[in-house]
């Protein structure tokens, strides 16, 4: 079995998803979980984009000690310097330099000739070599680049010191039938490629990112790049979990294996979804809520007789618990601890005590909690959102057939403020009232609500995205009362705005361009 290296870019390309804005604490928490999942390299950010991004990467580098940390840089000395500063504490750092090579990008974006592109790549790699032994070089838009030019750039990049060569399908244009050929031909025509890792990185514009990535694996790449849940720029990136399970399930075809700890997949997926505010579509392969549920009677009957009739992957393989431990009113700290351990968490005494407090609050309101409720309870504990405003009281009434909401907030100095406001429905009144109390207005970009299980007392989950000064902030609130969940989600997003270093927020509005 060949080993396929897993390069995770959830925290860089994934964070380029519209509306996603992760705090430093959330990034560190995701990075630690990616380490637990067993990815080989974590792309932690793009340090040249802002000082805040450098701080984020430094925090991740300090926390993650057993997985290599990469950062992105354009082929500019200043980007390499920013990368150096960001990665100075990393145990196994890697510089990832990107430069576009396709005719479209050369002509319209870079205004550079082929020779100039090669020289710029060489200069950046050689400069990077002063500080980094591991350098990945990406030929942006490789899938739309002339093959003979790819050969030249790849060879010169390797001579300059690149240790990984990445050929991305930047715009999701490739098809599996031909994408693999590019890698085969590079192997045939660039002998030096055997001294480095050959990598691929696909986008999902035509829904073919996983298929293209697997075609590249079949053609002999050593590394694949992707994100958890497939999040990322536009239609997203290759979903790492899909590739890992395809390799696992189809060993006869790919003869390759990753080092991923497969039963950490589900938990990682939910953590990323929770912090990014990007829901996983229910029918999403591997990690969707419906991925392992069988609706039709014929299928249910088959699975009960023999699971392999309709299941090609056991839910437990990816960490979807089929446990029957149901926690209820009478469950104590010990039962909760066991359940938490079963779900793969390793909590400190203090975190466990907090989780137990949260559990008791929820169980007061509903008869029993399911595994997903527990994930939510714990993940709220992991991130100590610095809060400027908290909800302390909420009263809803309907005088004169109108909706009226009274809201009380307390600020970080415990000062209360209270207002009563009417609106076009509860959420309109609630959000306008909160804005009135804090004296700042936000543009509501997205509001969604869902409940995990079908009981009337299920925990409601509200995800809100707001925009302020060209920057988006998201919040997720959970409560058995959906109006309270809506208030919490809005306040989390707002608190993120107040917590953000606004110089960073502005800079972050630019993602990388060469
Ligand atoms: O899509 C792309 O080409 C990228 C590169 C930085 C690898 O994200
Ligand atoms: Zn990309």
Coordinates of C-alpha atoms and ligand atoms in Angstrom, one line a residue:
X1 CA 0.0 0.0 0.0
X2 CA 1.3 3.4 -0.9
X3 CA 0.9 6.1 1.7
X4 CA -1.1 9.1 0.7
X5 CA -0.2 12.2 2.6
X6 CA -3.2 14.3 3.8
X7 CA -2.7 18.0 3.6
X8 CA -5.6 19.8 5.3
X9 CA -6.4 23.4 4.3
X10 CA -9.6 23.9 6.3
X11 CA -8.0 26.8 8.1
X12 CA -6.8 28.5 4.9
X13 CA -8.8 27.6 1.8
X14 CA -11.7 26.5 4.0
X15 CA -11.7 29.8 5.8
X16 CA -12.0 31.5 2.5
X17 CA -15.6 30.3 2.3
X18 CA -17.8 33.4 2.2
X19 CA -19.0 34.5 5.6
X20 CA -16.6 32.3 7.6
X21 CA -14.6 34.1 10.2
X22 CA -12.9 32.0 12.9
X23 CA -11.4 33.4 16.1
X24 CA -7.9 32.4 17.2
X25 CA -9.3 30.1 19.8
X26 CA -11.5 28.4 17.3
X27 CA -8.6 27.9 14.9
X28 CA -6.4 26.4 17.6
X29 CA -9.2 24.1 18.6
X30 CA -9.8 22.9 15.0
X31 CA -6.0 22.5 14.5
X32 CA -5.7 20.3 17.6
X33 CA -8.6 18.1 16.3
X34 CA -7.0 17.9 12.9
X35 CA -3.9 16.6 14.6
X36 CA -6.0 14.0 16.4
X37 CA -7.5 13.1 13.1
X38 CA -4.0 12.3 11.9
X39 CA -3.6 14.6 8.9
X40 CA 0.0 15.0 7.8
X41 CA 0.1 18.7 7.4
X42 CA -2.2 21.5 8.4
X43 CA -2.3 24.7 6.3
X44 CA -2.9 27.2 9.0
X45 CA -3.3 30.5 7.1
X46 CA -1.9 33.1 4.8
X47 CA 0.3 35.3 7.1
X48 CA 0.9 38.1 4.6
X49 CA -2.8 38.9 4.7
X50 CA -2.7 40.6 8.1
X51 CA -0.9 40.8 11.4
X52 CA -3.9 39.0 13.0
X53 CA -3.2 36.1 10.7
X54 CA 0.4 35.9 11.9
X55 CA -0.8 35.8 15.5
X56 CA -3.3 33.0 14.6
X57 CA -0.6 30.9 12.9
X58 CA 1.7 31.4 15.9
X59 CA -0.9 30.2 18.3
X60 CA -1.6 27.1 16.2
X61 CA 2.1 26.4 15.8
X62 CA 2.5 26.6 19.6
X63 CA -0.3 24.2 20.3
X64 CA 0.2 21.6 17.5
X65 CA 3.5 19.8 18.0
X66 CA 3.1 16.5 16.2
X67 CA 1.7 17.6 12.8
X68 CA 3.5 19.7 10.3
X69 CA 2.2 23.3 9.9
X70 CA 2.2 25.0 6.5
X71 CA 1.3 28.5 5.5
X72 CA 0.6 30.1 2.1
X73 CA 2.8 32.8 0.5
X74 CA 2.8 34.4 -2.9
X75 CA 6.1 34.5 -4.8
X76 CA 7.1 37.7 -3.0
X77 CA 9.9 38.1 -0.5
X78 CA 7.6 40.0 1.9
X79 CA 5.2 37.1 1.9
X80 CA 8.0 34.7 2.7
X81 CA 9.1 37.0 5.6
X82 CA 5.6 37.0 7.0
X83 CA 5.5 33.2 6.7
X84 CA 8.8 33.0 8.6
X85 CA 7.5 35.2 11.4
X86 CA 4.3 33.2 11.6
X87 CA 6.0 29.8 11.7
X88 CA 8.9 30.7 14.0
X89 CA 7.6 28.5 16.8
X90 CA 6.4 25.6 14.7
X91 CA 7.8 22.1 15.3
X92 CA 7.8 21.1 11.6
X93 CA 7.2 24.2 9.4
X94 CA 6.5 24.2 5.7
X95 CA 6.4 27.2 3.4
X96 CA 3.8 26.9 0.6
X97 CA 4.5 29.2 -2.3
X98 CA 1.9 29.7 -5.0
X99 CA 2.2 31.3 -8.4
X100 CA -0.2 31.0 -11.3
X101 CA 1.0 29.4 -14.5
X102 CA -2.0 29.2 -16.9
X103 CA -2.1 31.5 -20.0
X104 CA -5.3 33.2 -18.6
X105 CA -3.6 34.0 -15.3
X106 CA -0.3 35.0 -17.0
X107 CA -2.0 37.4 -19.3
X108 CA -4.8 38.9 -17.3
X109 CA -3.8 38.6 -13.7
X110 CA 0.0 38.6 -13.6
X111 CA 0.9 40.3 -16.9
X112 CA 4.0 38.1 -17.0
X113 CA 5.7 36.1 -19.7
X114 CA 6.5 32.4 -19.2
X115 CA 10.2 33.3 -18.4
X116 CA 9.1 35.9 -15.8
X117 CA 6.9 33.3 -14.1
X118 CA 9.8 30.8 -13.9
X119 CA 12.1 33.4 -12.6
X120 CA 9.7 34.6 -10.0
X121 CA 9.1 31.1 -8.8
X122 CA 12.8 30.3 -8.6
X123 CA 13.5 33.6 -6.8
X124 CA 10.8 32.9 -4.1
X125 CA 11.8 29.3 -3.6
X126 CA 15.5 30.1 -3.3
X127 CA 14.7 32.9 -0.9
X128 CA 12.4 30.6 1.1
X129 CA 15.2 28.1 1.3
X130 CA 17.1 30.5 3.5
X131 CA 14.6 29.7 6.3
X132 CA 12.7 26.6 5.4
X133 CA 13.8 23.1 4.5
X134 CA 10.3 22.0 3.5
X135 CA 8.8 24.1 0.6
X136 CA 5.7 23.2 -1.4
X137 CA 5.4 25.0 -4.7
X138 CA 1.9 25.2 -6.3
X139 CA 1.3 26.0 -9.9
X140 CA -2.0 27.8 -9.5
X141 CA -4.5 26.9 -12.3
X142 CA -2.3 24.0 -13.4
X143 CA -5.2 22.2 -14.9
X144 CA -5.5 25.0 -17.5
X145 CA -1.7 25.3 -18.1
X146 CA 0.1 24.1 -21.2
X147 CA 1.7 20.7 -20.4
X148 CA 5.2 21.6 -21.7
X149 CA 5.2 24.7 -19.6
X150 CA 4.2 22.7 -16.5
X151 CA 7.2 20.4 -17.1
X152 CA 9.6 23.4 -17.3
X153 CA 8.2 25.1 -14.2
X154 CA 8.1 21.9 -12.1
X155 CA 11.7 21.0 -13.0
X156 CA 13.0 24.5 -12.2
X157 CA 11.1 24.7 -9.0
X158 CA 12.6 21.4 -7.9
X159 CA 16.1 22.5 -8.8
X160 CA 15.5 25.7 -6.8
X161 CA 14.7 23.6 -3.7
X162 CA 10.9 22.7 -3.7
X163 CA 10.2 19.5 -1.8
X164 CA 6.5 19.2 -2.8
X165 CA 5.0 20.1 -6.2
X166 CA 1.3 20.7 -6.2
X167 CA -0.8 20.8 -9.4
X168 CA -4.2 22.3 -8.5
X169 CA -7.4 22.4 -10.3
X170 CA -7.9 25.9 -9.0
X171 CA -11.2 26.6 -10.8
X172 CA -12.7 23.1 -10.7
X173 CA -12.5 22.8 -14.4
X174 CA -10.9 19.3 -14.7
X175 CA -12.5 16.0 -15.4
X176 CA -11.4 12.7 -14.0
X177 CA -10.9 11.2 -17.5
X178 CA -8.1 13.6 -18.3
X179 CA -6.9 15.0 -14.9
X180 CA -5.0 11.9 -14.1
X181 CA -3.1 12.1 -17.4
X182 CA -1.5 15.4 -16.3
X183 CA 0.1 13.7 -13.4
X184 CA 1.2 10.6 -15.4
X185 CA 2.8 12.9 -18.0
X186 CA 4.6 15.0 -15.4
X187 CA 6.0 11.8 -14.0
X188 CA 7.1 10.6 -17.4
X189 CA 8.6 13.9 -18.6
X190 CA 10.1 15.4 -15.4
X191 CA 12.6 12.9 -14.0
X192 CA 13.3 15.0 -10.9
X193 CA 9.7 14.6 -9.8
X194 CA 10.7 11.3 -8.2
X195 CA 12.8 13.2 -5.6
X196 CA 9.8 15.2 -4.3
X197 CA 6.2 14.6 -3.2
X198 CA 3.7 15.2 -6.0
X199 CA 0.4 16.7 -4.8
X200 CA -3.0 17.7 -6.0
X201 CA -5.6 20.2 -4.8
X202 CA -9.0 20.3 -6.4
X203 CA -12.0 22.6 -6.3
X204 CA -15.6 21.5 -6.6
X205 CA -17.1 23.9 -9.1
X206 CA -18.5 21.0 -11.2
X207 CA -19.0 18.7 -8.3
X208 CA -16.0 16.6 -9.3
X209 CA -13.4 17.5 -6.7
X210 CA -13.3 14.1 -5.0
X211 CA -13.4 12.3 -8.4
X212 CA -10.6 14.4 -9.7
X213 CA -8.5 13.9 -6.6
X214 CA -9.0 10.1 -6.8
X215 CA -8.0 10.2 -10.5
X216 CA -4.8 11.9 -9.4
X217 CA -4.2 9.3 -6.7
X218 CA -4.8 6.6 -9.3
X219 CA -2.2 8.3 -11.5
X220 CA 0.3 8.3 -8.7
X221 CA 0.2 11.5 -6.6
X222 CA 1.7 11.2 -3.1
X223 CA -0.3 13.9 -1.4
X224 CA -3.9 15.1 -1.6
X225 CA -5.2 18.5 -0.4
X226 CA -8.6 19.2 0.9
X227 CA -10.8 20.4 3.7
X228 CA -13.2 19.0 6.3
X229 CA -16.8 18.9 4.9
X230 CA -15.3 20.2 1.6
X231 CA -15.7 23.8 2.7
X232 CA -13.7 26.4 0.8
X233 CA -13.6 29.1 -1.9
X234 CA -16.8 29.2 -4.1
X235 CA -18.2 25.6 -4.3
X236 CA -15.5 24.4 -2.0
X237 CA -12.5 22.0 -2.0
X238 CA -12.2 18.3 -2.0
X239 CA -13.7 16.8 1.1
X240 CA -10.8 15.1 2.8
X241 CA -13.1 12.6 4.6
X242 CA -14.5 11.5 1.2
X243 CA -11.1 10.7 -0.2
X244 CA -10.0 8.9 3.0
X245 CA -13.1 6.6 2.9
X246 CA -12.8 6.0 -0.8
X247 CA -9.2 4.8 -0.3
X248 CA -10.3 2.7 2.6
X249 CA -13.3 1.1 0.8
X250 CA -11.6 0.7 -2.6
X251 CA -8.1 -0.6 -1.7
X252 CA -8.2 -3.0 -4.6
X253 CA -8.3 -0.1 -7.0
X254 CA -6.2 2.6 -5.4
X255 CA -3.8 0.4 -3.4
X256 CA -3.1 3.4 -1.2
X257 CA -3.9 4.3 2.3
X258 CA -3.9 7.5 4.4
X259 CA -2.9 7.7 8.1
X260 CA -6.3 9.3 9.1
X261 CA -7.8 8.0 12.3
X262 CA -11.2 7.4 10.6
X263 CA -13.3 7.3 13.7
X264 CA -12.3 10.9 14.4
X265 CA -14.0 12.0 11.2
X266 CA -17.5 12.7 12.4
X267 CA -16.4 14.6 15.4
X268 CA -14.0 16.7 13.3
X269 CA -16.8 17.4 10.8
X270 CA -19.2 18.6 13.5
X271 CA -16.5 20.8 15.2
X272 CA -15.7 22.5 11.9
X273 CA -19.4 22.9 11.1
X274 CA -20.0 24.4 14.5
X275 CA -17.2 26.9 14.5
X276 CA -17.6 28.0 10.8
X277 CA -21.4 28.2 11.0
X278 CA -21.5 26.1 7.7
X279 CA -24.0 23.4 8.1
X280 CA -23.3 20.0 6.6
X281 CA -25.9 19.1 4.0
X282 CA -28.0 16.2 5.3
X283 CA -27.2 13.9 2.3
X284 CA -23.5 14.8 2.3
X285 CA -21.4 11.7 1.8
X286 CA -19.7 10.2 4.9
X287 CA -20.7 13.0 7.4
X288 CA -24.3 14.0 6.5
X289 CA -27.0 13.3 8.9
X290 CA -28.7 10.9 6.4
X291 CA -25.5 9.2 5.4
X292 CA -26.3 6.2 7.5
X293 CA -30.0 6.3 7.9
X294 CA -32.3 4.0 5.9
X295 CA -35.8 5.2 5.2
X296 CA -37.3 2.6 2.9
X297 CA -38.8 -0.5 4.6
X298 CA -37.0 -2.8 2.2
X299 CA -33.7 -1.2 3.0
X300 CA -34.3 -1.3 6.8
X301 CA -35.3 -4.9 6.6
X302 CA -32.1 -5.7 4.6
X303 CA -29.8 -3.8 7.0
X304 CA -31.4 -5.5 10.0
X305 CA -30.7 -8.9 8.5
X306 CA -27.2 -8.1 7.3
X307 CA -25.8 -4.5 7.3
X308 CA -23.7 -5.0 4.2
X309 CA -26.9 -5.3 2.1
X310 CA -27.2 -1.5 2.0
X311 CA -24.2 -0.2 4.0
X312 CA -20.8 0.0 2.4
X313 CA -19.4 1.8 5.4
X314 CA -20.2 1.1 9.0
X315 CA -21.2 4.3 10.9
X316 CA -18.8 3.4 13.7
X317 CA -15.9 3.5 11.2
X318 CA -16.2 7.2 10.9
X319 CA -17.1 7.8 14.5
X320 CA -20.9 8.0 14.2
X321 CA -22.0 6.4 17.4
X322 CA -24.6 3.7 17.3
X323 CA -24.4 3.5 21.1
X324 CA -27.5 3.0 23.0
X325 CA -26.4 4.9 26.1
X326 CA -29.2 7.4 26.5
X327 CA -28.7 10.1 29.1
X328 CA -31.7 11.3 31.1
X329 CA -32.7 13.1 34.3
X330 CA -31.2 10.4 36.5
X331 CA -27.9 10.2 34.7
X332 CA -25.1 11.3 36.9
X333 CA -21.6 12.7 36.3
X334 CA -20.2 9.3 35.8
X335 CA -22.6 8.4 33.0
X336 CA -21.9 11.7 31.3
X337 CA -18.2 11.2 31.6
X338 CA -18.5 7.7 30.0
X339 CA -20.6 9.1 27.2
X340 CA -18.1 11.9 26.6
X341 CA -15.2 9.5 26.5
X342 CA -17.2 7.2 24.2
X343 CA -17.7 10.2 21.8
X344 CA -13.9 10.7 21.7
X345 CA -13.4 13.7 24.0
X346 CA -10.7 14.1 26.6
X347 CA -11.9 16.7 29.0
X348 CA -10.2 18.2 32.0
X349 CA -11.9 18.0 35.4
X350 CA -13.0 21.6 35.0
X351 CA -14.3 21.2 31.5
X352 CA -16.2 18.1 32.7
X353 CA -17.7 20.0 35.6
X354 CA -18.9 22.7 33.2
X355 CA -20.3 20.2 30.7
X356 CA -22.2 18.6 33.6
X357 CA -23.7 21.9 34.6
X358 CA -24.8 22.5 31.0
X359 CA -26.1 19.0 30.8
X360 CA -28.2 19.5 34.0
X361 CA -29.7 22.8 32.5
X362 CA -30.7 21.0 29.3
X363 CA -32.1 17.9 31.0
X364 CA -34.3 20.2 33.1
X365 CA -35.9 21.2 29.8
X366 CA -36.0 18.0 27.9
X367 CA -36.5 14.3 28.7
X368 CA -33.2 12.9 27.4
X369 CA -30.3 14.0 25.4
X370 CA -28.9 12.4 22.3
X371 CA -25.2 12.2 21.2
X372 CA -25.5 15.3 19.1
X373 CA -26.8 17.3 22.0
X374 CA -23.7 16.2 23.9
X375 CA -21.4 17.3 21.1
X376 CA -23.1 20.7 21.2
X377 CA -22.8 21.0 25.0
X378 CA -19.1 20.2 24.9
X379 CA -18.2 22.3 22.0
X380 CA -19.8 25.3 23.6
X381 CA -17.4 24.6 26.5
X382 CA -14.3 24.3 24.4
X383 CA -14.5 27.8 23.1
X384 CA -14.7 30.4 25.7
X385 CA -16.3 33.1 23.6
X386 CA -15.2 36.4 25.0
X387 CA -18.5 38.1 25.5
X388 CA -19.2 41.8 25.7
X389 CA -23.0 41.4 25.8
X390 CA -25.1 38.6 27.2
X391 CA -28.8 38.1 27.3
X392 CA -30.2 38.3 30.8
X393 CA -33.9 38.6 30.2
X394 CA -36.4 38.2 27.4
X395 CA -40.1 38.6 27.4
X396 CA -42.4 38.2 24.4
X397 CA -45.9 39.4 24.2
X398 CA -48.5 40.1 21.6
X399 CA -50.4 43.3 22.6
X400 CA -52.9 44.8 20.0
X401 CA -52.1 41.9 17.7
X402 CA -48.5 43.1 17.4
X403 CA -45.3 41.4 18.4
X404 CA -43.5 43.1 21.4
X405 CA -40.2 42.0 22.8
X406 CA -38.6 43.2 26.0
X407 CA -34.9 42.5 26.1
X408 CA -32.3 43.0 28.8
X409 CA -28.6 42.7 28.1
X410 CA -25.7 42.8 30.5
X411 CA -22.3 44.1 29.4
X412 CA -18.9 42.8 30.5
X413 CA -19.0 45.1 33.5
X414 CA -22.3 43.6 34.5
X415 CA -24.2 46.8 33.7
X416 CA -27.8 45.9 32.6
X417 CA -29.6 47.7 29.8
X418 CA -33.3 47.1 28.9
X419 CA -35.6 48.0 26.1
X420 CA -39.0 47.2 24.8
X421 CA -39.6 47.2 21.1
X422 CA -42.3 46.1 18.6
X423 CA -41.4 44.5 15.3
X424 CA -42.5 42.7 12.2
X425 CA -42.3 39.3 14.0
X426 CA -40.3 38.2 17.0
X427 CA -36.9 38.0 15.3
X428 CA -37.2 41.4 13.7
X429 CA -38.1 42.9 17.1
X430 CA -35.5 40.9 18.9
X431 CA -32.6 41.8 16.6
X432 CA -33.6 45.5 16.3
X433 CA -33.9 45.7 20.1
X434 CA -30.4 44.2 20.6
X435 CA -29.0 46.7 18.1
X436 CA -30.7 49.5 19.9
X437 CA -29.2 48.4 23.2
X438 CA -25.6 48.2 21.9
X439 CA -25.9 51.2 19.6
X440 CA -24.5 49.5 16.5
X441 CA -26.3 48.1 13.5
X442 CA -25.5 45.0 11.5
X443 CA -26.7 43.7 8.2
X444 CA -28.3 40.3 8.6
X445 CA -26.9 38.1 5.9
X446 CA -28.2 34.7 6.8
X447 CA -30.5 33.1 9.4
X448 CA -31.2 29.4 9.7
X449 CA -32.8 27.3 12.2
X450 CA -32.9 23.5 12.7
X451 CA -33.5 20.9 15.3
X452 CA -31.5 17.7 15.3
X453 CA -34.1 15.2 16.6
X454 CA -37.8 15.2 16.1
X455 CA -39.0 15.6 19.7
X456 CA -41.0 18.8 20.5
X457 CA -38.4 19.5 23.2
X458 CA -35.4 19.1 20.9
X459 CA -32.5 21.6 21.2
X460 CA -33.0 24.2 18.5
X461 CA -29.9 25.4 16.7
X462 CA -29.8 28.8 15.1
X463 CA -27.0 30.0 12.8
X464 CA -26.7 33.7 12.0
X465 CA -24.4 35.6 9.8
X466 CA -24.2 39.3 10.0
X467 CA -22.1 41.9 8.1
X468 CA -20.4 45.0 9.4
X469 CA -17.8 47.1 7.6
X470 CA -17.5 44.6 4.8
X471 CA -16.7 41.8 7.1
X472 CA -18.9 38.9 8.1
X473 CA -19.4 37.4 11.5
X474 CA -21.2 34.2 12.4
X475 CA -22.8 32.8 15.5
X476 CA -24.5 29.7 16.5
X477 CA -26.9 29.6 19.4
X478 CA -28.5 26.6 21.0
X479 CA -31.4 26.3 23.3
X480 CA -34.6 24.4 23.7
X481 CA -36.3 27.8 23.2
X482 CA -35.6 28.8 19.6
X483 CA -36.1 32.5 20.3
X484 CA -33.4 32.4 23.0
X485 CA -31.2 30.4 20.6
X486 CA -31.8 33.2 18.0
X487 CA -30.7 35.8 20.5
X488 CA -27.6 33.8 21.5
X489 CA -26.5 33.3 17.9
X490 CA -26.9 37.0 17.1
X491 CA -25.0 38.0 20.3
X492 CA -22.2 35.6 19.5
X493 CA -21.8 37.1 16.1
X494 CA -21.9 40.6 17.5
X495 CA -19.4 39.7 20.2
X496 CA -17.1 38.5 17.6
X497 CA -17.2 41.9 15.9
X498 CA -16.3 43.6 19.2
X499 CA -13.6 41.1 19.8
X500 CA -12.0 41.4 16.4
X501 CA -8.9 43.4 15.7
X502 CA -10.4 45.6 13.0
X503 CA -7.2 46.1 11.2
X504 CA -7.2 42.3 10.7
X505 CA -10.8 42.3 9.7
X506 CA -10.1 44.8 7.0
X507 CA -7.0 43.0 5.7
X508 CA -8.8 39.7 5.8
X509 CA -11.2 40.8 3.1
X510 CA -8.5 40.1 0.7
X511 CA -7.7 36.5 0.1
X512 CA -4.7 35.6 -1.8
X513 CA -4.1 36.8 -5.4
X514 CA -0.8 36.8 -7.1
Ligands
LIG1 O1 -6.9 26.6 -5.5 C1 -5.7 26.8 -5.5 O2 -5.0 26.9 -6.5 C2 -5.0 27.1 -4.2 C3 -3.5 27.2 -4.2 C4 -3.0 28.1 -3.2 C5 -3.0 25.8 -4.0 O3 -5.7 27.2 -3.2
LIG2 ZN1 -7.7 26.2 -3.5

